[in-house]
Coordinates of C-alpha atoms and ligand atoms in Angstrom, one line a residue:
M85 CA 74.8 -36.2 -52.9
A86 CA 72.3 -37.4 -55.5
A87 CA 68.7 -36.5 -54.9
K88 CA 65.9 -39.0 -54.3
L89 CA 64.0 -39.5 -57.5
I90 CA 60.3 -38.9 -57.3
K91 CA 58.9 -41.2 -60.0
G92 CA 55.5 -40.5 -61.3
T93 CA 55.4 -43.9 -63.0
D94 CA 55.7 -45.6 -59.6
I95 CA 53.3 -43.4 -57.7
R96 CA 50.8 -43.8 -60.6
E97 CA 50.9 -47.6 -60.1
Q98 CA 50.2 -47.3 -56.4
I99 CA 47.3 -44.9 -56.9
L100 CA 45.7 -46.9 -59.7
E101 CA 45.9 -50.0 -57.5
E102 CA 44.2 -48.1 -54.7
I103 CA 41.5 -46.9 -57.1
T104 CA 40.9 -50.4 -58.4
A105 CA 40.4 -51.8 -54.9
E106 CA 38.0 -49.0 -54.0
V107 CA 36.0 -49.4 -57.2
K108 CA 35.6 -53.1 -56.4
Q109 CA 34.5 -52.3 -52.8
I110 CA 31.9 -49.8 -54.0
K111 CA 30.6 -52.2 -56.6
E112 CA 30.1 -54.9 -54.0
K113 CA 28.4 -52.6 -51.5
H114 CA 26.5 -50.2 -53.8
G115 CA 26.2 -52.1 -57.1
V116 CA 27.6 -49.2 -59.2
V117 CA 31.0 -48.3 -60.7
P118 CA 32.2 -44.8 -61.7
G119 CA 31.2 -43.8 -65.2
L120 CA 33.5 -41.6 -67.4
V121 CA 32.6 -40.3 -70.9
T122 CA 35.3 -39.0 -73.1
I123 CA 34.1 -36.8 -76.0
L124 CA 36.5 -36.6 -78.9
V125 CA 35.7 -34.3 -81.9
G126 CA 37.5 -35.0 -85.1
E127 CA 40.6 -37.1 -85.7
N128 CA 43.6 -35.1 -84.3
P129 CA 46.2 -37.8 -83.8
A130 CA 47.5 -36.4 -80.6
S131 CA 44.0 -36.1 -79.2
I132 CA 43.3 -39.7 -80.2
S133 CA 46.3 -40.9 -78.4
Y134 CA 45.5 -39.0 -75.2
V135 CA 41.9 -40.2 -75.3
T136 CA 43.1 -43.8 -75.9
L137 CA 45.3 -43.6 -72.8
K138 CA 42.5 -42.3 -70.7
I139 CA 40.1 -45.0 -71.9
Q140 CA 42.7 -47.8 -71.2
T141 CA 43.3 -46.4 -67.7
A142 CA 39.6 -46.2 -67.0
H143 CA 39.1 -49.8 -68.1
R144 CA 42.1 -50.9 -66.0
V145 CA 40.6 -49.5 -62.8
G146 CA 37.1 -51.0 -63.5
F147 CA 35.2 -47.9 -64.6
K148 CA 32.3 -47.8 -67.0
E149 CA 33.8 -46.0 -70.0
I150 CA 32.0 -44.4 -72.9
Q151 CA 34.1 -43.2 -75.8
D152 CA 31.9 -40.7 -77.7
S153 CA 33.7 -39.9 -81.0
Q154 CA 32.1 -37.1 -83.1
S155 CA 32.7 -35.9 -86.6
V156 CA 34.8 -32.7 -87.0
D157 CA 31.6 -31.2 -88.6
I158 CA 29.5 -31.4 -85.4
T159 CA 27.9 -28.0 -84.7
E160 CA 28.3 -26.2 -81.4
E161 CA 24.6 -26.7 -80.7
Q162 CA 24.9 -30.5 -81.3
L163 CA 27.9 -30.7 -79.0
L164 CA 26.1 -28.7 -76.3
A165 CA 23.1 -31.1 -76.6
L166 CA 25.4 -34.0 -76.2
I167 CA 26.9 -32.6 -73.0
D168 CA 23.4 -31.9 -71.7
K169 CA 22.6 -35.6 -72.4
Y170 CA 25.6 -36.8 -70.3
N171 CA 24.8 -34.2 -67.6
K172 CA 21.5 -35.9 -67.2
D173 CA 22.8 -39.4 -67.4
D174 CA 22.9 -40.9 -63.9
S175 CA 25.5 -43.6 -64.8
I176 CA 28.0 -40.9 -65.8
N177 CA 30.1 -39.3 -63.0
G178 CA 32.7 -37.6 -65.2
I179 CA 32.5 -35.8 -68.5
L180 CA 35.7 -35.1 -70.4
V181 CA 35.8 -33.1 -73.6
Q182 CA 39.2 -33.6 -75.3
L183 CA 40.7 -30.3 -76.4
P184 CA 41.4 -28.7 -78.8
L185 CA 38.0 -28.4 -80.4
P186 CA 37.6 -27.3 -84.1
K187 CA 37.7 -23.5 -84.6
H188 CA 33.9 -23.2 -85.3
I189 CA 33.2 -24.3 -81.7
D190 CA 33.6 -22.0 -78.7
E191 CA 35.7 -24.1 -76.3
K192 CA 34.8 -22.0 -73.3
K193 CA 31.1 -22.3 -73.9
V194 CA 31.4 -26.0 -74.2
L195 CA 33.5 -26.5 -71.1
N196 CA 31.2 -24.2 -69.1
A197 CA 28.2 -26.3 -70.2
I198 CA 29.5 -29.4 -68.2
D199 CA 27.7 -29.9 -64.9
P200 CA 30.3 -28.7 -62.3
D201 CA 29.6 -31.8 -60.3
K202 CA 30.8 -33.9 -63.3
D203 CA 33.7 -31.6 -64.3
V204 CA 36.4 -34.1 -63.4
D205 CA 39.1 -31.9 -65.2
G206 CA 38.3 -29.2 -62.6
F207 CA 38.3 -26.3 -65.1
H208 CA 34.7 -25.1 -64.7
P209 CA 34.7 -21.6 -63.1
V210 CA 32.6 -23.1 -60.2
N211 CA 35.4 -25.6 -59.5
V212 CA 38.0 -23.0 -59.8
G213 CA 36.1 -21.0 -57.2
R214 CA 35.7 -24.0 -55.0
L215 CA 39.5 -24.6 -55.2
M216 CA 40.1 -21.0 -54.2
I217 CA 37.9 -21.3 -51.1
G218 CA 39.6 -24.5 -50.2
G219 CA 38.9 -27.1 -47.5
K220 CA 35.6 -29.1 -47.9
E221 CA 34.5 -26.8 -50.7
V222 CA 37.0 -28.5 -53.1
K223 CA 35.5 -31.2 -55.3
F224 CA 37.8 -31.7 -58.2
P225 CA 41.2 -30.1 -58.1
P226 CA 42.6 -29.8 -61.6
C227 CA 44.5 -33.0 -62.5
T228 CA 48.1 -31.9 -63.1
P229 CA 48.3 -29.7 -59.9
A230 CA 46.6 -32.5 -57.9
G231 CA 49.2 -34.9 -59.2
I232 CA 52.0 -32.5 -58.2
Q233 CA 50.7 -32.2 -54.6
E234 CA 50.2 -36.0 -54.4
M235 CA 53.8 -36.6 -55.4
I236 CA 55.1 -34.1 -52.8
V237 CA 53.0 -35.8 -50.1
R238 CA 53.9 -39.3 -51.1
A239 CA 57.6 -38.4 -51.3
G240 CA 57.3 -37.5 -47.6
V241 CA 58.3 -33.9 -48.1
E242 CA 57.2 -31.5 -45.3
T243 CA 54.9 -28.8 -46.7
S244 CA 53.7 -27.1 -43.6
G245 CA 55.7 -23.9 -43.2
A246 CA 57.8 -24.6 -46.3
E247 CA 58.7 -21.9 -48.7
V248 CA 57.1 -22.9 -52.0
V249 CA 58.1 -21.1 -55.2
V250 CA 56.0 -21.7 -58.3
V251 CA 57.5 -20.7 -61.7
G252 CA 54.6 -20.0 -64.0
R253 CA 51.1 -18.6 -63.6
S254 CA 49.0 -20.5 -66.1
N255 CA 45.4 -21.4 -65.2
I256 CA 46.1 -25.1 -65.6
V257 CA 49.2 -25.5 -63.5
G258 CA 50.9 -22.4 -61.9
K259 CA 47.9 -20.6 -60.4
P260 CA 46.0 -23.7 -59.1
I261 CA 49.1 -25.4 -57.6
A262 CA 50.1 -22.2 -55.8
N263 CA 46.5 -21.9 -54.5
M264 CA 46.5 -25.5 -53.3
M265 CA 49.8 -25.2 -51.5
L266 CA 48.8 -22.2 -49.5
Q267 CA 45.5 -23.7 -48.1
K268 CA 45.4 -24.8 -44.5
G269 CA 45.6 -28.6 -44.2
K270 CA 47.5 -31.7 -45.1
G271 CA 50.0 -31.5 -48.0
A272 CA 49.8 -27.7 -47.9
N273 CA 50.0 -24.8 -45.3
S274 CA 53.0 -23.5 -47.2
T275 CA 54.2 -19.9 -47.8
V276 CA 53.8 -19.5 -51.5
T277 CA 55.5 -17.2 -54.1
I278 CA 54.5 -17.2 -57.8
V279 CA 57.1 -16.0 -60.3
H280 CA 56.6 -15.2 -64.0
T281 CA 58.1 -13.2 -66.9
G282 CA 57.4 -10.0 -65.0
T283 CA 59.4 -11.1 -62.0
K284 CA 62.6 -9.1 -61.4
D285 CA 65.0 -11.6 -60.0
L286 CA 63.9 -15.1 -60.7
A287 CA 67.0 -16.7 -59.3
S288 CA 66.8 -15.1 -55.9
H289 CA 63.2 -16.3 -55.4
C290 CA 64.0 -19.9 -56.5
Q291 CA 67.0 -20.0 -54.2
R292 CA 64.6 -19.5 -51.2
A293 CA 62.4 -22.4 -52.2
D294 CA 62.2 -25.5 -50.0
I295 CA 59.8 -26.8 -52.7
L296 CA 60.4 -25.5 -56.2
I297 CA 57.6 -26.2 -58.7
V298 CA 58.5 -25.2 -62.3
A299 CA 55.9 -25.0 -65.0
A300 CA 57.3 -22.5 -67.6
G301 CA 57.7 -24.6 -70.7
V302 CA 61.2 -23.3 -71.2
P303 CA 63.8 -26.1 -71.4
G304 CA 66.6 -25.8 -68.8
L305 CA 65.3 -22.5 -67.5
V306 CA 66.1 -23.3 -63.9
K307 CA 69.9 -23.4 -63.4
P308 CA 71.5 -25.6 -60.7
E309 CA 72.7 -22.5 -58.8
W310 CA 69.1 -21.5 -58.3
I311 CA 68.3 -24.6 -56.3
K312 CA 68.6 -24.5 -52.5
P313 CA 70.6 -27.6 -51.3
G314 CA 68.2 -30.3 -50.2
A315 CA 65.1 -28.7 -51.9
C316 CA 62.3 -30.7 -53.4
V317 CA 62.2 -29.9 -57.2
I318 CA 59.1 -30.6 -59.2
D319 CA 59.7 -30.2 -62.9
V320 CA 56.4 -29.9 -64.7
G321 CA 57.9 -28.8 -68.1
V322 CA 57.6 -31.1 -71.0
N323 CA 59.6 -29.7 -73.9
R324 CA 60.3 -31.4 -77.2
V325 CA 63.9 -30.7 -78.0
G326 CA 64.5 -33.2 -80.8
E327 CA 63.8 -36.7 -82.1
K328 CA 65.4 -40.1 -81.7
I329 CA 64.7 -43.6 -82.9
S330 CA 63.0 -45.7 -80.3
E331 CA 64.9 -48.9 -79.3
K332 CA 61.6 -50.7 -78.8
T333 CA 59.7 -49.8 -82.0
G334 CA 62.4 -48.6 -84.3
K335 CA 60.2 -45.5 -85.0
P336 CA 61.1 -41.8 -84.4
I337 CA 60.1 -40.5 -81.0
A338 CA 60.4 -37.0 -79.4
I339 CA 63.3 -36.3 -77.1
L340 CA 61.7 -34.6 -74.0
R341 CA 63.4 -32.2 -71.6
G342 CA 62.1 -30.5 -68.5
D343 CA 62.4 -26.9 -67.4
V344 CA 65.2 -27.8 -65.0
D345 CA 68.8 -28.7 -65.8
F346 CA 68.1 -32.2 -64.4
D347 CA 71.7 -33.7 -64.4
A348 CA 73.2 -30.8 -62.5
A349 CA 70.1 -30.2 -60.3
K350 CA 69.9 -33.8 -59.0
E351 CA 73.3 -33.3 -57.3
I352 CA 72.0 -30.4 -55.3
A353 CA 68.3 -31.1 -54.6
G354 CA 67.0 -33.4 -51.9
S355 CA 64.4 -34.9 -54.2
I356 CA 63.5 -34.3 -57.8
T357 CA 61.1 -35.4 -60.5
P358 CA 62.5 -36.7 -63.8
V359 CA 61.2 -35.7 -67.3
P360 CA 59.8 -37.9 -68.7
G361 CA 58.3 -40.2 -66.0
G362 CA 57.8 -37.5 -63.4
V363 CA 54.6 -35.3 -63.3
G364 CA 53.4 -36.5 -66.7
P365 CA 52.0 -39.9 -65.7
M366 CA 50.2 -38.3 -62.7
T367 CA 47.6 -36.3 -64.8
I368 CA 45.5 -39.2 -66.1
T369 CA 45.8 -40.9 -62.7
M370 CA 44.3 -37.9 -61.0
L371 CA 41.5 -37.8 -63.6
M372 CA 40.6 -41.3 -62.5
L373 CA 40.7 -40.3 -58.8
N374 CA 38.4 -37.3 -59.5
T375 CA 35.9 -39.5 -61.4
L376 CA 35.9 -42.0 -58.4
K377 CA 35.4 -39.0 -56.1
S378 CA 32.5 -37.8 -58.2
L379 CA 30.7 -41.1 -57.6
K380 CA 31.6 -41.0 -53.9
F381 CA 30.1 -37.5 -53.6
K382 CA 26.9 -38.8 -55.3
L383 CA 26.7 -41.8 -52.9
G384 CA 27.4 -39.5 -49.9
I385 CA 30.6 -41.5 -49.0
A386 CA 33.3 -39.0 -50.0
Ligands
NAP77 P1 51.9 -21.7 -70.2 O1 50.4 -21.6 -70.2 O2 52.7 -21.4 -71.4 O3 52.4 -20.9 -69.0 C1 53.8 -20.8 -68.8 C2 54.1 -19.8 -67.6 O4 55.5 -19.8 -67.4 C3 53.6 -18.4 -67.8 O5 52.9 -17.9 -66.7 C4 54.8 -17.6 -68.1 O6 54.8 -16.3 -67.6 C5 55.9 -18.4 -67.3 N1 57.2 -18.3 -68.0 C6 57.5 -18.6 -69.2 N2 58.8 -18.3 -69.5 C7 59.3 -17.8 -68.3 C8 60.5 -17.3 -68.0 N3 61.6 -17.2 -68.8 N4 60.7 -16.8 -66.7 C9 59.6 -16.8 -65.8 N5 58.4 -17.3 -66.1 C10 58.3 -17.8 -67.4 O7 52.3 -23.2 -69.8 P2 51.6 -24.4 -68.9 O8 50.4 -24.8 -69.7 O9 51.4 -23.9 -67.5 O10 52.7 -25.5 -69.0 C11 54.0 -25.3 -68.6 C12 54.8 -26.5 -68.9 O11 54.3 -27.6 -68.2 C13 54.9 -26.9 -70.4 O12 56.1 -27.4 -70.7 C14 53.8 -28.0 -70.5 O13 54.0 -28.9 -71.6 C15 54.0 -28.7 -69.2 N6 52.8 -29.3 -68.7 C16 52.9 -30.7 -68.4 C17 51.8 -31.3 -67.9 C18 51.9 -32.8 -67.5 O14 53.0 -33.3 -67.4 N7 50.9 -33.5 -67.3 C19 50.5 -30.7 -67.8 C20 50.4 -29.4 -68.2 C21 51.6 -28.7 -68.6 P3 53.8 -15.2 -68.2 O15 52.5 -15.4 -67.6 O16 54.4 -13.9 -67.6 O17 53.9 -15.3 -69.7

């Protein structure tokens, strides 16, 4: 039986429409819209394309968007002063510093300078702590894990009491999604196991999973025989395994593969995310949702 496909591209459209409608309502009632600033240092082509996508999405949902592009020569002090300016700017609800930063700037120092109440990426230690406490403490769950949880919920997968196995323990995906799934409440209340390179028998853990979340960055790591029949499989991995010529543009584009052997896995799983078009499109969507939430917290309507 072929698994149900959980398409991030479709869920993104639903959520962006919901955000657009809510922004319109807030504007009518309170006369304000969410404000997002994206700070880009230098001209790294990949960073430019990520920032462009974020800006386009922010415009689409009706946000006020400021693109603040800085020269690669900006000093750490000047960048910290810029962040301080946006921390104090009442019209800005979310501050995003596009990484990586040039080597002469301490990334950690810069990210930690963002007001935790405007840290819509959810990486500030205060927000990491809030996520760990759970419940009403949580303000901004980090965007990729938040996207994963949203996909599981919107796919109608039961999480309460489910065995969740997370492959990978990074600070941006593995640890936060594991933490989110074990909290009490909707879309969570699961029994969670995290596995990593120190785990003795990866296969046996994965075979227990009702929900298998894979974020290892190793193409095809998860074999079909590791998947419990009917399980929900969320493949976070995005691995460049080659290049092909795009039919649309005639230009070379990357061939992307996930961490799961998709073709074989889809015959066993109950539901599965594709790569590309699965978790990927959810990250920027959740960034928009966090920025909207930030304004709602400020207005006392969250
Ligand atoms: P990461 O920081 O490299 O962490 C990878 C984790 O996987 C580590 O904890 C590592 O274990 C574990 N791992 C690696 N190989 C393993 C193996 N053979 N067996 C068991 N565990 C293994 O990566 P990340 O930033 O979390 O990203 C993971 C993947 O998700 C990447 O492909 C990345 O491109 C993708 N990603 C996608 C999105 C998106 O779609 N929006 C966002 C973020 C990441 P150790 O800790 O023991 O080394």
